[in-house]
Coordinates of C-alpha atoms in Angstrom, one line a residue:
M28 CA 18.1 -116.6 -35.7
L29 CA 20.7 -118.4 -37.9
R30 CA 22.3 -115.4 -39.6
F31 CA 25.8 -114.3 -38.5
Y32 CA 28.4 -112.1 -40.0
N33 CA 30.8 -115.1 -40.5
Y34 CA 30.5 -116.5 -44.0
E35 CA 31.7 -120.1 -43.1
L36 CA 28.7 -120.0 -40.1
N37 CA 25.7 -118.5 -42.4
E38 CA 27.3 -121.6 -45.2
K39 CA 26.8 -123.7 -42.0
A40 CA 23.5 -122.4 -41.0
K41 CA 21.9 -122.9 -44.4
E42 CA 22.7 -126.6 -44.1
Y43 CA 21.3 -126.7 -40.5
I44 CA 18.1 -125.1 -42.0
E45 CA 17.6 -127.7 -44.9
K46 CA 18.5 -130.6 -42.1
I47 CA 15.6 -129.2 -39.7
K48 CA 13.4 -128.9 -43.0
N49 CA 14.3 -132.5 -43.7
D50 CA 13.9 -133.9 -40.4
S51 CA 10.5 -132.1 -39.7
K52 CA 9.0 -134.6 -42.6
K53 CA 8.7 -136.9 -39.6
L54 CA 6.3 -135.2 -37.7
D55 CA 3.0 -134.3 -38.6
K56 CA 1.4 -131.6 -40.9
E57 CA 1.0 -128.8 -37.9
N58 CA 4.7 -129.1 -36.4
Q59 CA 5.7 -128.8 -40.6
K60 CA 3.8 -125.8 -41.3
F61 CA 4.8 -124.3 -38.2
I62 CA 8.6 -125.2 -39.2
E63 CA 8.1 -123.8 -42.8
D64 CA 6.5 -120.6 -41.3
I65 CA 9.6 -120.0 -39.2
F66 CA 11.5 -120.4 -42.3
L67 CA 9.8 -118.1 -44.5
T68 CA 11.8 -115.2 -45.7
K69 CA 9.0 -113.5 -48.2
K70 CA 5.4 -113.2 -48.3
N71 CA 2.6 -111.1 -50.3
E72 CA 6.1 -109.0 -51.7
T73 CA 7.2 -108.6 -47.9
Y74 CA 10.4 -109.9 -46.8
Y75 CA 11.2 -110.9 -43.3
S76 CA 14.3 -112.4 -41.3
Y77 CA 13.8 -115.9 -39.8
G78 CA 11.0 -116.0 -37.4
G79 CA 9.7 -112.4 -38.4
Y80 CA 6.8 -113.4 -40.6
L81 CA 5.4 -116.1 -38.4
G82 CA 5.5 -113.7 -35.2
S83 CA 3.6 -111.0 -37.4
A84 CA 1.4 -113.3 -38.6
L85 CA 0.7 -114.1 -35.2
T86 CA 0.2 -110.5 -33.7
Q87 CA -2.7 -109.8 -36.3
E88 CA -4.1 -113.4 -35.5
L89 CA -4.5 -112.1 -32.1
E90 CA -5.0 -108.7 -32.1
T91 CA -8.2 -109.1 -31.4
K92 CA -8.2 -111.8 -28.7
K93 CA -8.6 -110.5 -25.0
D94 CA -5.9 -112.3 -22.3
V95 CA -3.8 -113.7 -24.7
K96 CA -2.2 -117.1 -23.5
F97 CA 1.3 -118.5 -24.0
N98 CA -0.4 -121.6 -25.2
D99 CA -2.3 -119.6 -28.1
I100 CA 1.3 -118.8 -29.3
F101 CA 2.5 -121.8 -28.8
P102 CA 0.6 -124.6 -28.0
K103 CA 1.6 -127.8 -27.2
S104 CA 0.9 -129.4 -30.1
I105 CA 3.8 -127.6 -31.6
Y106 CA 6.2 -128.4 -29.3
P107 CA 8.1 -131.3 -31.2
A108 CA 8.6 -128.3 -33.8
L109 CA 10.2 -126.4 -30.8
K110 CA 12.3 -129.3 -29.9
L111 CA 13.6 -130.0 -33.5
L112 CA 14.8 -125.9 -33.6
M113 CA 16.3 -125.3 -30.2
G114 CA 17.0 -129.2 -28.5
E115 CA 15.7 -130.7 -25.4
K116 CA 17.6 -128.6 -23.2
F117 CA 16.9 -125.0 -24.7
F118 CA 13.2 -126.1 -24.8
K119 CA 13.0 -126.9 -21.5
I120 CA 14.3 -123.6 -20.8
F121 CA 12.3 -121.7 -23.0
I122 CA 8.9 -123.4 -21.7
E123 CA 10.5 -121.9 -17.9
I124 CA 11.6 -118.2 -18.8
S125 CA 7.9 -118.0 -20.8
K126 CA 6.0 -118.6 -17.6
N127 CA 7.4 -116.2 -15.9
I128 CA 7.9 -113.1 -18.9
T129 CA 5.2 -111.3 -17.8
N130 CA 6.5 -110.5 -14.5
Y131 CA 8.9 -108.1 -17.0
P132 CA 8.1 -105.4 -18.5
F133 CA 7.2 -106.2 -22.2
S134 CA 8.8 -103.4 -24.1
S135 CA 12.4 -102.7 -25.1
G136 CA 14.7 -100.3 -26.7
Y137 CA 15.1 -96.7 -26.0
Y138 CA 11.7 -95.8 -25.9
R139 CA 10.6 -98.5 -23.5
R140 CA 8.5 -97.9 -20.9
M141 CA 8.2 -99.8 -17.6
V142 CA 4.5 -101.2 -18.4
R143 CA 3.6 -104.9 -18.0
S144 CA 1.2 -107.4 -19.0
K145 CA -0.8 -110.3 -17.9
S146 CA -1.5 -111.1 -21.6
Y147 CA 0.9 -112.5 -24.1
F148 CA 0.0 -110.6 -27.0
N149 CA 2.3 -108.0 -25.2
Y150 CA 5.3 -110.4 -25.6
I151 CA 5.1 -112.1 -28.9
N152 CA 8.1 -110.2 -30.1
P153 CA 10.4 -110.9 -26.7
L154 CA 9.2 -115.0 -27.1
F155 CA 10.1 -114.9 -30.5
N156 CA 13.5 -113.1 -29.7
L157 CA 14.3 -115.8 -27.2
L158 CA 13.0 -118.4 -29.2
G159 CA 15.6 -116.9 -32.0
N160 CA 18.4 -117.0 -29.1
F161 CA 17.7 -120.5 -28.3
V162 CA 17.7 -121.7 -31.9
D163 CA 21.2 -119.7 -32.7
L164 CA 22.5 -121.3 -29.1
Y165 CA 21.5 -125.0 -30.2
F166 CA 23.5 -124.4 -33.2
L167 CA 26.5 -122.9 -32.2
N168 CA 26.4 -125.3 -29.6
I169 CA 27.3 -122.8 -26.7
D170 CA 26.9 -122.4 -23.0
V171 CA 25.5 -119.7 -20.6
I172 CA 29.6 -119.3 -19.5
T173 CA 30.7 -119.0 -23.0
I174 CA 28.4 -116.1 -23.6
V175 CA 29.3 -113.9 -21.1
K176 CA 33.2 -114.5 -21.8
R177 CA 32.3 -113.7 -25.1
E178 CA 34.5 -117.1 -25.9
Y179 CA 32.3 -117.5 -29.4
E180 CA 33.6 -117.3 -32.7
K181 CA 34.2 -113.9 -34.2
G182 CA 30.9 -112.5 -36.6
V183 CA 28.3 -113.6 -33.7
Y184 CA 26.0 -111.1 -32.2
G185 CA 23.1 -110.4 -29.6
I186 CA 22.6 -114.0 -28.2
D187 CA 23.7 -112.6 -24.6
N188 CA 19.7 -112.6 -23.8
P189 CA 19.5 -111.4 -20.3
Y190 CA 16.5 -114.1 -19.8
Y191 CA 18.7 -117.0 -20.5
I192 CA 21.4 -115.4 -18.0
A193 CA 18.8 -114.5 -15.6
Y194 CA 17.8 -118.2 -15.4
E195 CA 21.0 -119.6 -15.4
I196 CA 21.5 -117.0 -12.1
D197 CA 18.4 -118.1 -10.8
N198 CA 18.7 -122.1 -11.2
G199 CA 22.0 -122.0 -9.1
N200 CA 24.4 -121.1 -11.9
Q201 CA 27.6 -120.7 -9.5
E202 CA 29.8 -119.8 -11.9
L203 CA 28.1 -117.4 -13.4
I204 CA 27.3 -116.1 -10.5
D205 CA 30.7 -115.5 -8.9
L206 CA 31.3 -113.9 -12.8
I207 CA 28.9 -111.2 -12.1
K208 CA 30.0 -110.7 -8.2
E209 CA 33.2 -109.9 -9.8
A210 CA 32.2 -107.6 -12.4
L211 CA 30.0 -105.7 -10.0
G212 CA 33.1 -105.5 -7.5
S213 CA 36.5 -103.7 -7.2
Q214 CA 38.7 -106.8 -8.6
K215 CA 39.7 -107.8 -11.9
S216 CA 36.7 -109.4 -13.6
E217 CA 37.3 -111.6 -16.9
I218 CA 33.6 -110.5 -17.9
D219 CA 32.2 -107.0 -19.0
L220 CA 29.2 -105.4 -16.7
T221 CA 27.4 -105.1 -20.3
Y222 CA 24.3 -104.0 -20.3
N223 CA 22.3 -107.2 -21.0
N224 CA 24.3 -109.3 -18.1
M225 CA 23.3 -106.1 -16.0
K226 CA 19.6 -106.2 -16.9
A227 CA 19.8 -110.1 -16.3
I228 CA 20.5 -108.9 -12.3
F229 CA 17.3 -106.8 -12.6
I230 CA 15.1 -109.9 -14.1
S231 CA 16.9 -112.4 -11.3
N232 CA 15.4 -113.3 -8.3
N233 CA 18.8 -113.1 -6.9
K234 CA 18.8 -110.3 -3.8
E235 CA 22.6 -110.8 -3.1
L236 CA 23.4 -109.1 -7.2
V237 CA 21.1 -106.9 -7.0
E238 CA 22.3 -105.2 -3.6
L239 CA 25.7 -106.0 -4.8
T240 CA 24.3 -103.6 -7.6
G241 CA 22.7 -101.2 -5.4
K242 CA 26.2 -100.6 -3.8
L243 CA 28.1 -99.9 -6.7
L244 CA 25.6 -97.0 -7.5
L245 CA 26.9 -95.3 -4.4
A246 CA 30.1 -96.0 -5.2
A247 CA 30.5 -94.8 -8.6
K248 CA 30.9 -91.0 -7.8
L249 CA 32.5 -89.3 -10.3
Q250 CA 31.5 -92.2 -12.9
E251 CA 28.6 -91.5 -14.9
G252 CA 29.0 -93.8 -17.4
V253 CA 28.3 -97.0 -14.5
R254 CA 25.3 -94.7 -12.8
Q255 CA 23.8 -94.8 -16.3
Q256 CA 24.5 -97.7 -17.2
I257 CA 22.4 -99.1 -13.9
C258 CA 19.8 -96.6 -13.7
E259 CA 19.3 -97.2 -17.4
N260 CA 18.6 -100.8 -16.9
M261 CA 17.0 -101.2 -13.1
D262 CA 13.3 -100.7 -15.0
S263 CA 14.2 -103.7 -17.0
G264 CA 13.2 -107.0 -14.7
L265 CA 11.1 -107.4 -11.3
Q266 CA 9.1 -104.8 -10.0
E267 CA 10.7 -105.4 -6.3
N268 CA 14.4 -105.3 -7.9
F269 CA 13.4 -101.3 -9.5
E270 CA 11.7 -100.5 -6.1
Y271 CA 14.8 -101.5 -4.0
M272 CA 16.8 -99.5 -6.3
F273 CA 14.8 -96.6 -6.6
K274 CA 14.9 -96.2 -2.7
I275 CA 18.7 -95.8 -2.9
I276 CA 18.2 -93.1 -5.8
Y277 CA 15.7 -91.2 -2.9
D278 CA 17.3 -91.7 -0.1
K279 CA 20.7 -90.8 -1.0
N280 CA 19.3 -87.9 -3.3
L281 CA 20.9 -88.9 -6.3
I282 CA 18.7 -87.3 -8.9
R283 CA 21.0 -84.9 -8.5
F284 CA 23.0 -86.7 -11.2
S285 CA 22.0 -86.3 -15.4
S286 CA 22.4 -89.7 -16.0
V287 CA 19.4 -90.5 -13.1
K288 CA 17.3 -87.9 -14.5
R289 CA 17.4 -89.4 -18.2
A290 CA 16.6 -92.9 -16.5
L291 CA 13.5 -91.3 -14.4
A292 CA 12.6 -90.0 -18.2
T293 CA 12.7 -93.4 -19.6
W294 CA 11.2 -95.2 -17.2
T295 CA 7.8 -93.0 -17.2
G296 CA 8.3 -91.3 -20.7
L297 CA 7.7 -87.9 -19.0
A298 CA 10.9 -86.5 -20.8
G299 CA 12.4 -87.6 -24.5
E300 CA 15.5 -87.2 -26.3
G301 CA 16.4 -83.3 -26.5
N302 CA 14.0 -82.3 -23.7
D303 CA 15.6 -80.4 -21.2
I304 CA 15.4 -82.2 -17.9
S305 CA 17.5 -79.7 -15.9
K306 CA 14.6 -79.0 -13.9
F307 CA 13.0 -82.2 -14.2
G308 CA 12.9 -85.0 -11.0
K309 CA 12.6 -83.9 -7.4
K310 CA 8.3 -83.8 -8.1
E311 CA 8.5 -86.6 -9.7
L312 CA 10.7 -88.7 -7.7
E313 CA 8.6 -87.7 -4.5
I314 CA 5.5 -89.1 -6.0
I315 CA 6.7 -92.4 -7.1
N316 CA 8.1 -92.9 -3.7
K317 CA 4.7 -92.1 -2.4
L318 CA 3.3 -94.5 -4.6
I319 CA 5.8 -97.6 -3.9
D320 CA 4.6 -97.3 -0.2
N321 CA 1.0 -96.8 -0.8
Q322 CA -0.2 -98.5 -3.8
K323 CA -3.6 -96.7 -2.8
Y324 CA -2.3 -93.3 -3.6
E325 CA -2.7 -93.7 -7.5
D326 CA -6.0 -93.6 -7.2
E327 CA -5.8 -89.9 -5.1
L328 CA -3.8 -88.9 -7.9
L329 CA -5.7 -89.9 -11.0
K330 CA -8.4 -87.3 -9.1
S331 CA -5.9 -84.2 -9.1
D332 CA -6.0 -81.6 -12.2
D333 CA -1.8 -81.9 -12.2
N334 CA -0.8 -83.6 -15.5
I335 CA 2.1 -85.2 -14.0
E336 CA -0.1 -86.3 -10.7
V337 CA -2.5 -88.1 -13.3
Y338 CA 0.6 -89.0 -15.5
L339 CA 2.0 -90.6 -12.7
G340 CA -1.3 -92.3 -11.3
L341 CA -1.8 -94.2 -15.0
W342 CA 2.1 -95.1 -14.8
N343 CA 1.8 -96.7 -11.8
K344 CA -1.2 -99.1 -12.5
S345 CA 0.8 -99.9 -16.2
T346 CA 3.4 -101.1 -14.2
R347 CA 1.3 -104.1 -12.7
D348 CA -0.8 -104.5 -15.9
I349 CA -2.0 -102.0 -19.2
K350 CA -5.4 -102.9 -18.5
Y351 CA -5.2 -101.3 -15.4
S352 CA -4.3 -98.0 -16.3
V353 CA -6.8 -98.6 -19.7
E354 CA -9.7 -98.8 -17.2
A355 CA -8.6 -96.1 -15.4
I356 CA -8.4 -93.9 -18.6
E357 CA -12.2 -95.3 -19.6
K358 CA -13.0 -93.3 -16.6
L359 CA -11.3 -90.3 -16.8
L360 CA -12.5 -90.0 -20.7
K361 CA -15.9 -89.6 -19.3
S362 CA -15.8 -86.8 -16.8
S363 CA -12.3 -85.1 -16.9
K364 CA -11.1 -81.9 -18.2
Y365 CA -9.7 -81.1 -21.6
H366 CA -6.1 -80.9 -20.4
I367 CA -6.0 -84.1 -19.2
K368 CA -8.0 -85.4 -22.1
L369 CA -4.8 -84.4 -24.0
L370 CA -2.2 -85.6 -21.3
I371 CA -4.4 -89.2 -21.9
S372 CA -3.5 -89.0 -25.3
Y373 CA -0.1 -88.1 -25.0
Y374 CA 0.2 -91.2 -22.4
L375 CA -1.4 -93.8 -24.9
Y376 CA 1.7 -92.5 -27.3
V377 CA 4.4 -93.5 -25.0
I378 CA 2.5 -97.1 -23.3
V379 CA 4.1 -98.9 -26.4
N380 CA 1.1 -100.4 -27.2
T381 CA -0.7 -99.7 -30.6
T382 CA -4.2 -101.7 -29.5
Y383 CA -5.1 -99.1 -26.8
K384 CA -4.4 -96.0 -29.3
R385 CA -8.0 -95.6 -30.6

């Protein structure tokens, strides 16, 4: 947030921050404190980026609270501070995206898993990243077309937030939709099909773009890089978009490609960096296909003595809400064999939520 690899922009950002701090004096004490904490960079000998301290403090404060709501993180009483930081337009978009964010997996990065939660506690980091993006966009005064075309100043990075791009897609930004269609097609395109642009497609409700992505996956043939980019991002958004793409992989036997096997390992956590994936994929693919067709199959899997079957039963529950898999784990721990308990330990290691690792 407001940190750039550009000296002039950083100097302007410092002036902008001081202006925000001065303007916040017109707000009540709660909003002033929020602005103060957002820009706090050192506390108890620990250094933070902008927003880092507040995000960390809220995580500690809400760690023991069950079923955290959006208002527990950003209560309406501090909306004036949010509007001051990101402007009225981006504030409204921030609130709209936040309403739907629990429909998407909460973890990100290479070690992410396709795990969702109805508790906003698990989305504190994504929400603060989104907040920081909108503060930057408001400061830089750029829109989504400028972002996807990369027509902003040098030294600006990380502002292509996929949730924002997906929001614009879902709200009928036809210029943006046409640019993405061009990138998915064979014709020359004004934009690159970046990872975040691809993620935005799967986050969005735009079925046409998802279907075009499916066609691109089939057309990739020897283009392993394209196939990898699609498969590595198809777990980032709505469950129905994942299932649509999965059926293409299953029906066309795309598991024969190593990029698809690696993506399957990422979605599930069943294999990591350096693991031999040559024999990995077919069995797991069959199980996931059955789970998509029949959700209740997951309970059947949990009765199995087979580690893979039990693991994928737990995984499928967590794709809806992590609490469902935790409830199943509590039952398994009471009656399962030792090897299943070891499996549960591994599962807790990969679900990217330290709250349950006990």
